[in-house]
Structures are given as structure tokens and as C-alpha cells.
GROMACS .gro file of C-alpha atoms in nm:
model
  453
    1MET     CA    1  -4.036   0.349   0.579
    2ILE     CA    2  -3.883   0.267   0.241
    3VAL     CA    3  -3.509   0.275   0.180
    4CYS     CA    4  -3.411   0.325  -0.182
    5LYS     CA    5  -3.078   0.303  -0.358
    6PHE     CA    6  -3.000   0.464  -0.692
    7GLY     CA    7  -2.719   0.319  -0.903
    8GLY     CA    8  -2.463   0.492  -1.120
    9THR     CA    9  -2.676   0.527  -1.435
   10SER     CA   10  -2.962   0.663  -1.222
   11VAL     CA   11  -2.747   0.953  -1.099
   12ALA     CA   12  -2.520   1.003  -1.401
   13SER     CA   13  -2.659   1.341  -1.508
   14ALA     CA   14  -2.881   1.629  -1.402
   15GLU     CA   15  -3.171   1.482  -1.598
   16GLN     CA   16  -3.137   1.148  -1.418
   17ILE     CA   17  -3.113   1.311  -1.075
   18GLN     CA   18  -3.434   1.504  -1.150
   19LYS     CA   19  -3.600   1.166  -1.211
   20VAL     CA   20  -3.463   1.047  -0.876
   21ALA     CA   21  -3.616   1.351  -0.703
   22ASN     CA   22  -3.955   1.286  -0.863
   23ILE     CA   23  -3.946   0.921  -0.755
   24VAL     CA   24  -3.857   1.009  -0.395
   25LYS     CA   25  -4.117   1.287  -0.384
   26SER     CA   26  -4.392   1.056  -0.518
   27ASN     CA   27  -4.396   0.847  -0.199
   28PRO     CA   28  -4.351   1.012   0.145
   29ALA     CA   29  -4.238   0.674   0.285
   30ARG     CA   30  -3.914   0.705   0.087
   31LYS     CA   31  -3.708   0.865   0.360
   32ILE     CA   32  -3.358   0.718   0.315
   33VAL     CA   33  -3.178   0.739  -0.018
   34ALA     CA   34  -2.843   0.567  -0.082
   35VAL     CA   35  -2.662   0.689  -0.392
   36SER     CA   36  -2.378   0.573  -0.617
   37ALA     CA   37  -2.120   0.787  -0.794
   38PRO     CA   38  -2.226   0.926  -1.133
   39GLY     CA   39  -2.206   0.649  -1.391
   40LYS     CA   40  -2.184   0.654  -1.768
   41ARG     CA   41  -2.409   0.896  -1.958
   42SER     CA   42  -2.355   0.699  -2.279
   43ASP     CA   43  -2.172   0.385  -2.390
   44ASP     CA   44  -1.853   0.576  -2.471
   45ASP     CA   45  -1.856   0.781  -2.149
   46ILE     CA   46  -1.632   0.726  -1.845
   47LYS     CA   47  -1.773   0.662  -1.497
   48VAL     CA   48  -1.668   0.904  -1.224
   49THR     CA   49  -1.523   0.611  -1.028
   50ASP     CA   50  -1.288   0.533  -1.319
   51LEU     CA   51  -1.185   0.901  -1.337
   52LEU     CA   52  -1.109   0.886  -0.965
   53ILE     CA   53  -0.895   0.575  -1.008
   54GLN     CA   54  -0.695   0.762  -1.273
   55LEU     CA   55  -0.655   1.049  -1.026
   56ALA     CA   56  -0.539   0.812  -0.750
   57ASN     CA   57  -0.283   0.646  -0.977
   58ALA     CA   58  -0.145   0.984  -1.085
   59ALA     CA   59  -0.105   1.086  -0.719
   60LEU     CA   60   0.072   0.759  -0.636
   61GLN     CA   61   0.312   0.814  -0.927
   62HIS     CA   62   0.383   1.169  -0.804
   63GLU     CA   63   0.242   1.324  -1.120
   64ASN     CA   64   0.065   1.660  -1.139
   65THR     CA   65  -0.292   1.574  -1.040
   66GLU     CA   66  -0.466   1.906  -1.103
   67GLU     CA   67  -0.587   1.829  -1.456
   68LYS     CA   68  -0.734   1.493  -1.356
   69LEU     CA   69  -0.886   1.647  -1.043
   70GLN     CA   70  -1.052   1.919  -1.252
   71THR     CA   71  -1.192   1.654  -1.489
   72VAL     CA   72  -1.378   1.503  -1.193
   73VAL     CA   73  -1.492   1.842  -1.066
   74ASN     CA   74  -1.617   1.933  -1.414
   75ARG     CA   75  -1.838   1.624  -1.420
   76PHE     CA   76  -2.001   1.740  -1.098
   77ARG     CA   77  -2.014   2.099  -1.226
   78ALA     CA   78  -2.206   1.986  -1.535
   79ILE     CA   79  -2.458   1.812  -1.307
   80ALA     CA   80  -2.484   2.116  -1.077
   81ASP     CA   81  -2.539   2.347  -1.375
   82GLY     CA   82  -2.811   2.120  -1.511
   83LEU     CA   83  -2.983   2.125  -1.172
   84GLY     CA   84  -2.950   2.502  -1.132
   85LEU     CA   85  -2.730   2.473  -0.825
   86ASP     CA   86  -2.483   2.733  -0.707
   87HIS     CA   87  -2.120   2.653  -0.786
   88ALA     CA   88  -2.041   2.661  -0.414
   89ILE     CA   89  -2.112   2.288  -0.405
   90CYS     CA   90  -1.841   2.237  -0.669
   91ASP     CA   91  -1.594   2.429  -0.455
   92VAL     CA   92  -1.675   2.194  -0.167
   93ILE     CA   93  -1.615   1.895  -0.395
   94ALA     CA   94  -1.284   2.033  -0.527
   95GLU     CA   95  -1.157   2.099  -0.175
   96ASP     CA   96  -1.258   1.750  -0.065
   97LEU     CA   97  -1.069   1.593  -0.356
   98ARG     CA   98  -0.755   1.795  -0.283
   99GLU     CA   99  -0.759   1.680   0.080
  100ARG     CA  100  -0.792   1.318  -0.030
  101VAL     CA  101  -0.512   1.346  -0.288
  102GLN     CA  102  -0.282   1.487  -0.018
  103GLY     CA  103  -0.375   1.205   0.221
  104ASP     CA  104  -0.156   0.927   0.359
  105LYS     CA  105  -0.021   0.705   0.080
  106THR     CA  106   0.155   0.452   0.304
  107ASN     CA  107  -0.110   0.190   0.236
  108VAL     CA  108  -0.184   0.204  -0.138
  109GLU     CA  109  -0.510   0.008  -0.109
  110LEU     CA  110  -0.654   0.242   0.154
  111PHE     CA  111  -0.540   0.551  -0.035
  112ILE     CA  112  -0.715   0.434  -0.354
  113ASP     CA  113  -1.025   0.347  -0.148
  114SER     CA  114  -1.034   0.702  -0.013
  115ILE     CA  115  -1.012   0.855  -0.360
  116LYS     CA  116  -1.269   0.617  -0.512
  117ALA     CA  117  -1.520   0.686  -0.235
  118ALA     CA  118  -1.517   1.057  -0.324
  119GLY     CA  119  -1.757   0.977  -0.609
  120GLU     CA  120  -2.039   0.852  -0.387
  121ASP     CA  121  -1.961   1.091  -0.103
  122ASN     CA  122  -1.971   1.408  -0.310
  123ASN     CA  123  -2.265   1.296  -0.519
  124ALA     CA  124  -2.463   1.249  -0.199
  125LYS     CA  125  -2.375   1.606  -0.093
  126LEU     CA  126  -2.481   1.740  -0.433
  127ILE     CA  127  -2.810   1.546  -0.439
  128ALA     CA  128  -2.898   1.657  -0.084
  129ALA     CA  129  -2.831   2.017  -0.190
  130TYR     CA  130  -3.062   1.973  -0.491
  131PHE     CA  131  -3.341   1.820  -0.284
  132ASN     CA  132  -3.329   2.117  -0.049
  133ALA     CA  133  -3.320   2.363  -0.339
  134ILE     CA  134  -3.650   2.226  -0.477
  135GLY     CA  135  -3.825   2.223  -0.142
  136MET     CA  136  -3.759   1.864  -0.034
  137PRO     CA  137  -3.603   1.892   0.315
  138ALA     CA  138  -3.297   1.668   0.303
  139ARG     CA  139  -2.976   1.601   0.492
  140TYR     CA  140  -2.650   1.446   0.379
  141ILE     CA  141  -2.511   1.196   0.630
  142SER     CA  142  -2.159   1.060   0.614
  143PRO     CA  143  -2.095   0.688   0.676
  144LYS     CA  144  -1.853   0.816   0.940
  145GLU     CA  145  -2.162   0.877   1.155
  146GLY     CA  146  -2.235   0.511   1.212
  147LEU     CA  147  -2.145   0.269   0.933
  148VAL     CA  148  -1.864   0.091   1.118
  149VAL     CA  149  -1.669  -0.169   0.920
  150ASN     CA  150  -1.393  -0.419   0.997
  151ASP     CA  151  -1.017  -0.369   0.965
  152LEU     CA  152  -0.781  -0.508   0.702
  153PRO     CA  153  -0.692  -0.763   0.572
  154GLU     CA  154  -1.041  -0.917   0.544
  155ARG     CA  155  -1.280  -0.792   0.276
  156THR     CA  156  -1.500  -0.510   0.402
  157PHE     CA  157  -1.821  -0.583   0.593
  158ALA     CA  158  -2.038  -0.392   0.840
  159LEU     CA  159  -1.983  -0.470   1.207
  160PRO     CA  160  -2.290  -0.549   1.423
  161GLU     CA  161  -2.275  -0.209   1.594
  162ALA     CA  162  -2.326  -0.037   1.257
  163TYR     CA  163  -2.690  -0.149   1.261
  164ALA     CA  164  -2.744  -0.011   1.611
  165ASN     CA  165  -2.572   0.316   1.517
  166LEU     CA  166  -2.790   0.365   1.209
  167ALA     CA  167  -3.120   0.253   1.367
  168PRO     CA  168  -3.216   0.607   1.487
  169LEU     CA  169  -3.245   0.714   1.122
  170LYS     CA  170  -3.589   0.551   1.124
  171ASP     CA  171  -3.718   0.857   1.312
  172THR     CA  172  -3.600   1.111   1.054
  173LYS     CA  173  -3.837   1.382   0.938
  174GLU     CA  174  -3.605   1.484   0.655
  175ILE     CA  175  -3.492   1.278   0.360
  176ILE     CA  176  -3.155   1.123   0.441
  177VAL     CA  177  -2.910   1.113   0.150
  178PHE     CA  178  -2.640   0.858   0.229
  179PRO     CA  179  -2.337   0.779   0.009
  180GLY     CA  180  -2.303   0.413  -0.087
  181PHE     CA  181  -1.996   0.195  -0.128
  182PHE     CA  182  -1.794   0.263   0.188
  183GLY     CA  183  -1.776   0.278   0.566
  184TYR     CA  184  -1.520   0.359   0.835
  185THR     CA  185  -1.329   0.140   1.077
  186LYS     CA  186  -1.340   0.215   1.450
  187ALA     CA  187  -1.009   0.395   1.403
  188GLY     CA  188  -1.167   0.620   1.139
  189VAL     CA  189  -1.007   0.457   0.834
  190LEU     CA  190  -1.221   0.461   0.517
  191ARG     CA  191  -1.277   0.122   0.350
  192THR     CA  192  -1.485   0.041   0.044
  193PHE     CA  193  -1.713  -0.257  -0.011
  194ASP     CA  194  -1.675  -0.488  -0.309
  195ARG     CA  195  -1.813  -0.410  -0.656
  196GLY     CA  196  -2.177  -0.309  -0.635
  197GLY     CA  197  -2.100  -0.173  -0.289
  198SER     CA  198  -2.382   0.082  -0.297
  199ASP     CA  199  -2.627  -0.211  -0.304
  200ILE     CA  200  -2.464  -0.328   0.019
  201THR     CA  201  -2.495   0.015   0.182
  202GLY     CA  202  -2.864   0.037   0.093
  203SER     CA  203  -2.925  -0.309   0.235
  204ILE     CA  204  -2.745  -0.224   0.560
  205LEU     CA  205  -2.958   0.089   0.597
  206ALA     CA  206  -3.280  -0.103   0.523
  207ALA     CA  207  -3.193  -0.366   0.784
  208ALA     CA  208  -3.086  -0.106   1.042
  209VAL     CA  209  -3.415   0.086   1.027
  210GLU     CA  210  -3.620  -0.232   0.972
  211ALA     CA  211  -3.769  -0.086   0.655
  212GLU     CA  212  -4.088  -0.226   0.510
  213LEU     CA  213  -3.919  -0.234   0.168
  214TYR     CA  214  -3.576  -0.184   0.011
  215GLU     CA  215  -3.608  -0.045  -0.342
  216ASN     CA  216  -3.304  -0.085  -0.563
  217PHE     CA  217  -3.330   0.144  -0.865
  218THR     CA  218  -3.123   0.064  -1.172
  219ASP     CA  219  -3.161   0.094  -1.551
  220VAL     CA  220  -3.368  -0.217  -1.628
  221ASP     CA  221  -3.737  -0.289  -1.567
  222CYS     CA  222  -3.676  -0.617  -1.388
  223VAL     CA  223  -3.450  -0.917  -1.344
  224PHE     CA  224  -3.455  -1.153  -1.642
  225SER     CA  225  -3.428  -1.531  -1.636
  226ALA     CA  226  -3.109  -1.510  -1.844
  227ASN     CA  227  -2.872  -1.244  -1.972
  228PRO     CA  228  -3.063  -1.047  -2.240
  229LYS     CA  229  -2.732  -0.970  -2.412
  230VAL     CA  230  -2.691  -1.343  -2.480
  231VAL     CA  231  -3.048  -1.474  -2.496
  232ASN     CA  232  -3.316  -1.307  -2.709
  233ASP     CA  233  -3.619  -1.180  -2.517
  234PRO     CA  234  -3.571  -1.381  -2.195
  235VAL     CA  235  -3.860  -1.436  -1.953
  236GLU     CA  236  -3.907  -1.163  -1.690
  237ILE     CA  237  -3.888  -1.269  -1.326
  238LYS     CA  238  -4.168  -1.109  -1.124
  239GLU     CA  239  -4.079  -1.269  -0.790
  240ILE     CA  240  -3.772  -1.455  -0.669
  241THR     CA  241  -3.651  -1.578  -0.330
  242TYR     CA  242  -3.342  -1.452  -0.150
  243ARG     CA  243  -3.172  -1.788  -0.206
  244GLU     CA  244  -3.243  -1.789  -0.579
  245MET     CA  245  -3.123  -1.432  -0.623
  246ARG     CA  246  -2.810  -1.497  -0.422
  247GLU     CA  247  -2.717  -1.790  -0.646
  248LEU     CA  248  -2.787  -1.597  -0.966
  249SER     CA  249  -2.601  -1.285  -0.850
  250TYR     CA  250  -2.300  -1.494  -0.755
  251ALA     CA  251  -2.266  -1.616  -1.112
  252GLY     CA  252  -2.298  -1.306  -1.321
  253PHE     CA  253  -2.636  -1.140  -1.253
  254SER     CA  254  -2.502  -0.784  -1.222
  255VAL     CA  255  -2.839  -0.623  -1.144
  256PHE     CA  256  -2.795  -0.683  -0.770
  257HIS     CA  257  -2.479  -0.758  -0.574
  258ASP     CA  258  -2.497  -1.100  -0.406
  259GLU     CA  259  -2.349  -0.977  -0.075
  260ALA     CA  260  -2.618  -0.709  -0.053
  261LEU     CA  261  -2.883  -0.970   0.026
  262MET     CA  262  -2.741  -1.074   0.362
  263PRO     CA  263  -2.848  -0.774   0.578
  264VAL     CA  264  -3.208  -0.773   0.451
  265TYR     CA  265  -3.226  -1.153   0.444
  266LYS     CA  266  -3.154  -1.173   0.815
  267ILE     CA  267  -3.464  -0.974   0.911
  268GLY     CA  268  -3.684  -1.045   0.610
  269VAL     CA  269  -3.700  -0.704   0.440
  270PRO     CA  270  -3.828  -0.757   0.083
  271VAL     CA  271  -3.631  -0.602  -0.204
  272ASN     CA  272  -3.779  -0.452  -0.519
  273ILE     CA  273  -3.557  -0.408  -0.825
  274LYS     CA  274  -3.698  -0.113  -1.024
  275ASN     CA  275  -3.611   0.109  -1.318
  276THR     CA  276  -3.537   0.479  -1.260
  277ASN     CA  277  -3.640   0.547  -1.620
  278ASN     CA  278  -3.968   0.356  -1.586
  279PRO     CA  279  -4.061   0.375  -1.217
  280LEU     CA  280  -4.421   0.261  -1.269
  281ALA     CA  281  -4.307  -0.081  -1.390
  282PRO     CA  282  -4.359  -0.335  -1.108
  283GLY     CA  283  -4.001  -0.463  -1.125
  284THR     CA  284  -3.881  -0.782  -0.958
  285ARG     CA  285  -3.949  -0.854  -0.592
  286ILE     CA  286  -3.697  -1.053  -0.387
  287VAL     CA  287  -3.878  -1.223  -0.098
  288PRO     CA  288  -3.815  -1.488   0.171
  289SER     CA  289  -4.046  -1.738   0.002
  290ARG     CA  290  -4.286  -1.751  -0.291
  291PRO     CA  291  -4.563  -1.978  -0.420
  292ALA     CA  292  -4.456  -2.271  -0.637
  293THR     CA  293  -4.490  -2.230  -1.012
  294GLY     CA  294  -4.502  -2.485  -1.291
  295ARG     CA  295  -4.147  -2.402  -1.395
  296PRO     CA  296  -3.870  -2.571  -1.191
  297VAL     CA  297  -3.596  -2.331  -1.309
  298THR     CA  298  -3.618  -1.963  -1.217
  299GLY     CA  299  -3.304  -1.841  -1.389
  300ILE     CA  300  -2.977  -1.935  -1.556
  301SER     CA  301  -2.660  -1.733  -1.518
  302ALA     CA  302  -2.297  -1.760  -1.619
  303ASP     CA  303  -1.974  -1.602  -1.507
  304SER     CA  304  -1.621  -1.637  -1.639
  305GLY     CA  305  -1.280  -1.583  -1.482
  306PHE     CA  306  -1.237  -1.901  -1.277
  307SER     CA  307  -0.932  -2.118  -1.221
  308THR     CA  308  -0.901  -2.470  -1.084
  309LEU     CA  309  -0.628  -2.611  -0.860
  310TYR     CA  310  -0.624  -2.982  -0.945
  311VAL     CA  311  -0.451  -3.215  -0.695
  312SER     CA  312  -0.409  -3.591  -0.730
  313LYS     CA  313  -0.273  -3.835  -0.470
  314TYR     CA  314  -0.334  -4.208  -0.436
  315LEU     CA  315  -0.544  -4.296  -0.126
  316MET     CA  316  -0.616  -3.930  -0.060
  317ASN     CA  317  -0.951  -4.029   0.087
  318ARG     CA  318  -0.774  -4.224   0.366
  319GLU     CA  319  -0.555  -3.931   0.470
  320VAL     CA  320  -0.710  -3.746   0.764
  321GLY     CA  321  -0.685  -3.366   0.730
  322PHE     CA  322  -0.577  -3.356   0.366
  323GLY     CA  323  -0.853  -3.117   0.261
  324ARG     CA  324  -0.797  -2.888   0.558
  325LYS     CA  325  -0.424  -2.867   0.489
  326LEU     CA  326  -0.488  -2.791   0.122
  327LEU     CA  327  -0.732  -2.510   0.203
  328GLN     CA  328  -0.491  -2.377   0.466
  329ILE     CA  329  -0.233  -2.320   0.193
  330LEU     CA  330  -0.488  -2.110   0.004
  331GLU     CA  331  -0.584  -1.924   0.320
  332ASP     CA  332  -0.217  -1.838   0.381
  333GLU     CA  333  -0.223  -1.670   0.038
  334ASN     CA  334  -0.548  -1.487   0.130
  335ILE     CA  335  -0.739  -1.673  -0.143
  336SER     CA  336  -1.102  -1.774  -0.107
  337TYR     CA  337  -1.251  -2.070  -0.293
  338GLU     CA  338  -1.586  -2.132  -0.461
  339HIS     CA  339  -1.625  -2.512  -0.498
  340THR     CA  340  -1.431  -2.826  -0.407
  341PRO     CA  341  -1.551  -3.120  -0.622
  342SER     CA  342  -1.354  -3.433  -0.542
  343GLY     CA  343  -1.303  -3.804  -0.604
  344LEU     CA  344  -1.128  -4.075  -0.403
  345ASP     CA  345  -0.780  -3.980  -0.517
  346ASP     CA  346  -0.820  -3.627  -0.646
  347ILE     CA  347  -0.970  -3.293  -0.556
  348SER     CA  348  -1.025  -2.967  -0.743
  349VAL     CA  349  -1.047  -2.630  -0.573
  350ILE     CA  350  -1.219  -2.368  -0.787
  351MET     CA  351  -1.140  -2.002  -0.724
  352ARG     CA  352  -1.168  -1.662  -0.890
  353SER     CA  353  -0.873  -1.610  -1.123
  354ASN     CA  354  -0.829  -1.245  -1.023
  355GLN     CA  355  -0.689  -1.361  -0.688
  356LEU     CA  356  -0.396  -1.531  -0.858
  357THR     CA  357  -0.059  -1.397  -0.964
  358PRO     CA  358   0.233  -1.590  -1.118
  359GLU     CA  359   0.408  -1.558  -0.781
  360ASN     CA  360   0.136  -1.691  -0.549
  361GLU     CA  361   0.040  -1.958  -0.801
  362ALA     CA  362   0.397  -2.091  -0.801
  363ARG     CA  363   0.404  -2.086  -0.418
  364ILE     CA  364   0.077  -2.277  -0.394
  365ILE     CA  365   0.186  -2.550  -0.634
  366SER     CA  366   0.522  -2.582  -0.463
  367ARG     CA  367   0.370  -2.611  -0.115
  368VAL     CA  368   0.108  -2.865  -0.221
  369LYS     CA  369   0.380  -3.084  -0.369
  370GLU     CA  370   0.623  -3.049  -0.079
  371GLU     CA  371   0.389  -3.044   0.223
  372LEU     CA  372   0.109  -3.273   0.103
  373HIS     CA  373   0.330  -3.499  -0.112
  374ALA     CA  374   0.081  -3.481  -0.397
  375GLU     CA  375   0.165  -3.687  -0.704
  376TYR     CA  376   0.024  -3.435  -0.949
  377VAL     CA  377  -0.063  -3.066  -0.905
  378GLU     CA  378  -0.181  -2.829  -1.175
  379MET     CA  379  -0.343  -2.486  -1.190
  380ARG     CA  380  -0.588  -2.466  -1.480
  381HIS     CA  381  -0.735  -2.140  -1.609
  382GLY     CA  382  -1.009  -2.017  -1.841
  383PHE     CA  383  -1.322  -2.165  -1.684
  384SER     CA  384  -1.680  -2.040  -1.660
  385MET     CA  385  -1.943  -2.140  -1.408
  386ILE     CA  386  -2.294  -2.197  -1.544
  387VAL     CA  387  -2.558  -2.191  -1.268
  388ILE     CA  388  -2.914  -2.319  -1.299
  389VAL     CA  389  -3.131  -2.191  -1.014
  390GLY     CA  390  -3.483  -2.266  -0.891
  391GLU     CA  391  -3.664  -2.344  -0.567
  392GLY     CA  392  -3.863  -2.607  -0.758
  393MET     CA  393  -3.559  -2.804  -0.874
  394ARG     CA  394  -3.556  -3.038  -0.575
  395HIS     CA  395  -3.902  -3.167  -0.669
  396ASN     CA  396  -3.817  -3.222  -1.036
  397THR     CA  397  -3.657  -3.550  -1.139
  398GLY     CA  398  -3.423  -3.571  -1.436
  399LEU     CA  399  -3.335  -3.203  -1.438
  400ALA     CA  400  -2.959  -3.261  -1.418
  401ALA     CA  401  -2.981  -3.508  -1.705
  402ARG     CA  402  -3.173  -3.256  -1.918
  403ALA     CA  403  -2.912  -2.991  -1.846
  404ALA     CA  404  -2.619  -3.222  -1.920
  405THR     CA  405  -2.779  -3.332  -2.248
  406ALA     CA  406  -2.836  -2.971  -2.355
  407ILE     CA  407  -2.473  -2.888  -2.275
  408SER     CA  408  -2.339  -3.191  -2.459
  409GLU     CA  409  -2.527  -3.090  -2.772
  410THR     CA  410  -2.319  -2.769  -2.786
  411GLY     CA  411  -2.001  -2.977  -2.819
  412ALA     CA  412  -1.873  -2.862  -2.480
  413ASN     CA  413  -1.728  -3.092  -2.217
  414ILE     CA  414  -1.850  -3.060  -1.860
  415GLU     CA  415  -1.541  -3.014  -1.645
  416MET     CA  416  -1.721  -3.006  -1.310
  417ILE     CA  417  -2.070  -3.056  -1.164
  418ASN     CA  418  -2.171  -2.936  -0.818
  419GLN     CA  419  -2.511  -2.933  -0.650
  420GLY     CA  420  -2.559  -2.782  -0.307
  421SER     CA  421  -2.742  -2.970  -0.035
  422SER     CA  422  -3.025  -2.716  -0.052
  423GLU     CA  423  -3.084  -2.827  -0.414
  424VAL     CA  424  -3.166  -2.470  -0.516
  425SER     CA  425  -2.881  -2.457  -0.767
  426LEU     CA  426  -2.687  -2.678  -1.002
  427VAL     CA  427  -2.341  -2.561  -1.113
  428PHE     CA  428  -2.152  -2.671  -1.421
  429GLY     CA  429  -1.788  -2.582  -1.479
  430VAL     CA  430  -1.703  -2.547  -1.849
  431LEU     CA  431  -1.435  -2.391  -2.065
  432GLN     CA  432  -1.492  -2.019  -2.099
  433GLU     CA  433  -1.518  -2.029  -2.479
  434TYR     CA  434  -1.845  -2.227  -2.458
  435GLU     CA  435  -2.019  -1.999  -2.206
  436ASN     CA  436  -2.264  -1.814  -2.431
  437ARG     CA  437  -2.343  -2.120  -2.641
  438ILE     CA  438  -2.430  -2.320  -2.328
  439LEU     CA  439  -2.637  -2.039  -2.180
  440GLN     CA  440  -2.847  -2.025  -2.498
  441ALA     CA  441  -2.886  -2.404  -2.504
  442LEU     CA  442  -2.998  -2.424  -2.141
  443TYR     CA  443  -3.244  -2.139  -2.186
  444GLU     CA  444  -3.388  -2.316  -2.488
  445GLU     CA  445  -3.427  -2.636  -2.282
  446PHE     CA  446  -3.586  -2.492  -1.969
  447PHE     CA  447  -3.771  -2.185  -2.093
  448ALA     CA  448  -3.829  -2.181  -2.470
  449HIS     CA  449  -3.941  -2.547  -2.487
  450ALA     CA  450  -4.159  -2.503  -2.177
  451LYS     CA  451  -4.311  -2.189  -2.330
  452ALA     CA  452  -4.390  -2.378  -2.650
  453LYS     CA  453  -4.567  -2.652  -2.456
   0.00000   0.00000   0.00000
């Protein structure tokens, strides 16, 4: 069995959904299809998810929601018309949206989750209807029928019983069309996954049915060694390990959500990134291990939007429990951290800036000063993380020096260096303004020069 997921651009229009049908039909092993909400049809278009967020905000502000609701329905109606479907499916979608808009608004986060999830949920219903209309026996299944997730306040993840609940889908004779992006708590409360949540749903399904392959269809032929919007004609990656992909996805590779690797990683299901618009292209395979190549670096990625909590205290290294107490303050504010580079008398905690507000930032600084008696505390913003990734890095001497030299030649200062014990990745913290320049310089060092040789 093959589980395949189709992203927003792959299901943005009737024409794209017809391509999806042809892909599924071309291989009888493709029995489970996870779908996103309709994405952009062009650069100046609006994704259905964004239209739904506008609808949710209008409802929360007690505005008239009918016009915004009809805008969403009309997007689905245009798809239904293009597929030759009866408008009855649009009536079902409109009724579903009205029920969601009238839902409980006590918890704003959960209310917005419910509205946002309508994009994936209703698109799955529409696609299942189309499959059946063209003679492909299909069945829509709601995540309510097995994809059990945790309760607030933690970020959403599938509970172990979700895999057992979904395992019987391996025996399906029909094509299962399953909406991505969300699940339900044991109490029946809808919760959405993080960005790229449909990738996560597809991975959960692939792990649950122990699929032979998880195909993730998007709008690019493969994963590239660097961002093609920054680097000209980057090298294509034909095969990459789970660990390498996880590191690259963490720092800006938007082709595949980093959290989506965990379910398939646990049981060794390979992933194939493919292009809906060019399905015959081999794509990029993500596998448990791969043969060594002559190139130590597999890919380079960069992501912005990081902040650093810098704390200095003399003899910090002698103080038992200092690090734990510092991280406890962040935990109390429900903030996760990315890296903790440190010296004898200072430590930096790097985190995503979107977790910070002026209020919690002030509380953190105040508590660190008062409770830990730190001599200097500062929150610094505007950082990017540049990540160099490759299974072959551990066997290559001088790689960090080459990277640091390439960065220095851009005129940028390295604010932080971190290398994990696995030696699969090397992370450099730099000021955001240098991000693209550094990415180009590192690509030139590890790929262009190597190519020339």
C-alpha cells in the first residue's frame, strides 16, 4: 500500500484535482490519499485557509459573516463546476461552515482551529465525491474516526492509540480520502497540527497502515541542496536520510514539515517527495540510510525569526541547577528553545521570536535577574540560523573552518556556532540581514567549487 498526500497547490483548482485523480488511478497501490485545503491558483491569489481565518476573525468580532462565508463556498463551487459535480456538495460545505461559525467561541484558539480545518475537511469530501463520479470507488473519512490527539496546552500531536485506530484502513478496498491538518481529542475537540500539518497527517496514516511508501506530492520536482530562490540552479537531492531532512526542514526547507518525519521514521517507511505537475519525475527519496557519496554536505538551509536570551553571571559554571532554573522560567511562559550555547560565565538560549511578546519578554528578564541574580540579561532579536547538513560531515576534517571562512568573507559576524553530537549538522547564528549572502557563499564553497573540481 502507498499513502499519498497532496498539498495546497496540488488541489487548488479543478484542473489540479484532475491531475491528482490521474496520479492515484495510475497505481492501484495508492489507496489512502491525504489532502490539504485548496491553495493559491496564482501568485496573487488567496489560499482557502487564509479566507477561513478572515471568516473566523469576523465571527469573533461579531460581524456579519455571510459575505466571507460565501467567498469560501464560491471557491469550492468553482472547483465543483470545473469537475462537473452537482452543486449539492457545495450545499453540504455551506452548511458545515455555518455550523462551525455558530460554534463555541469561549476558547478563541480552538474556535479558529475549527474554522481553519474546514478547508481540508470539505476539500476531502469534494475530492471523494469527484473520485466516485469518475468511477474510482472512494470514501471520505473524518479524523474523528480515529486520529486522536492530545489536549491543550501542548502543541498538537497524535496519541499512540491513533495508530491502532487507523491501522484497519490497510484493508480498504476503496480509496480513502482523508483530510489533513487536524485531529480530535478524546473529548471530541478539534485541534490542528502546526504549519504543514497535512504532511503530518499523511505520515501518521503511512505509519498506521505500515505503508511500503509515503508519497508527498507538492509543486516541485525534488528537494534542492539550497533554496532555489536564493541560489541559482542548486544541485538536486536524489536521496537523503531522515536525519538530514529533519535538520534541513527545521531551518527553512518548506517542502516537507520537519515534524512529519517522526511517525514514518519510527517504523522505517520511506518518503518520496514528488511533483503533481510532473509525476514521472523520480523526486527525492527520504530513507533511513544511504550510501556515502563524495560530497560531505547534502544541503544548506536558512531560517530567520530567532531571538536570543543572553545571561551573564560570574562563576555560573559552579552553580548547580542554574541552567535548569533558567529553562524553567521559559517553560513557565510556555516557550520552547532551539539551542543553548554557553561559556563559563554566560549562556544564550535561542528561541523562535514568534513566541515572544513585550509582556512575556519583560517577565522573563525580570525573573532571571531577581531569581537567578544574573549580572546581565538581554533579549536580542533579528537572528537567522544557517544550517549545514550531511551524513558525511563527521568524516570530513576542516569543514567547520571552511564554513567559517566562507561566512567571514561576506562581512558577517558569527554570533553562535552549535554542532550536535551526531555531527550531522552544523548551525551558525548570524544577523538576519546577512542570511541570503551567507547562503550563497556557503553553497559556492561546498557545491559550486566541488562541482568545478
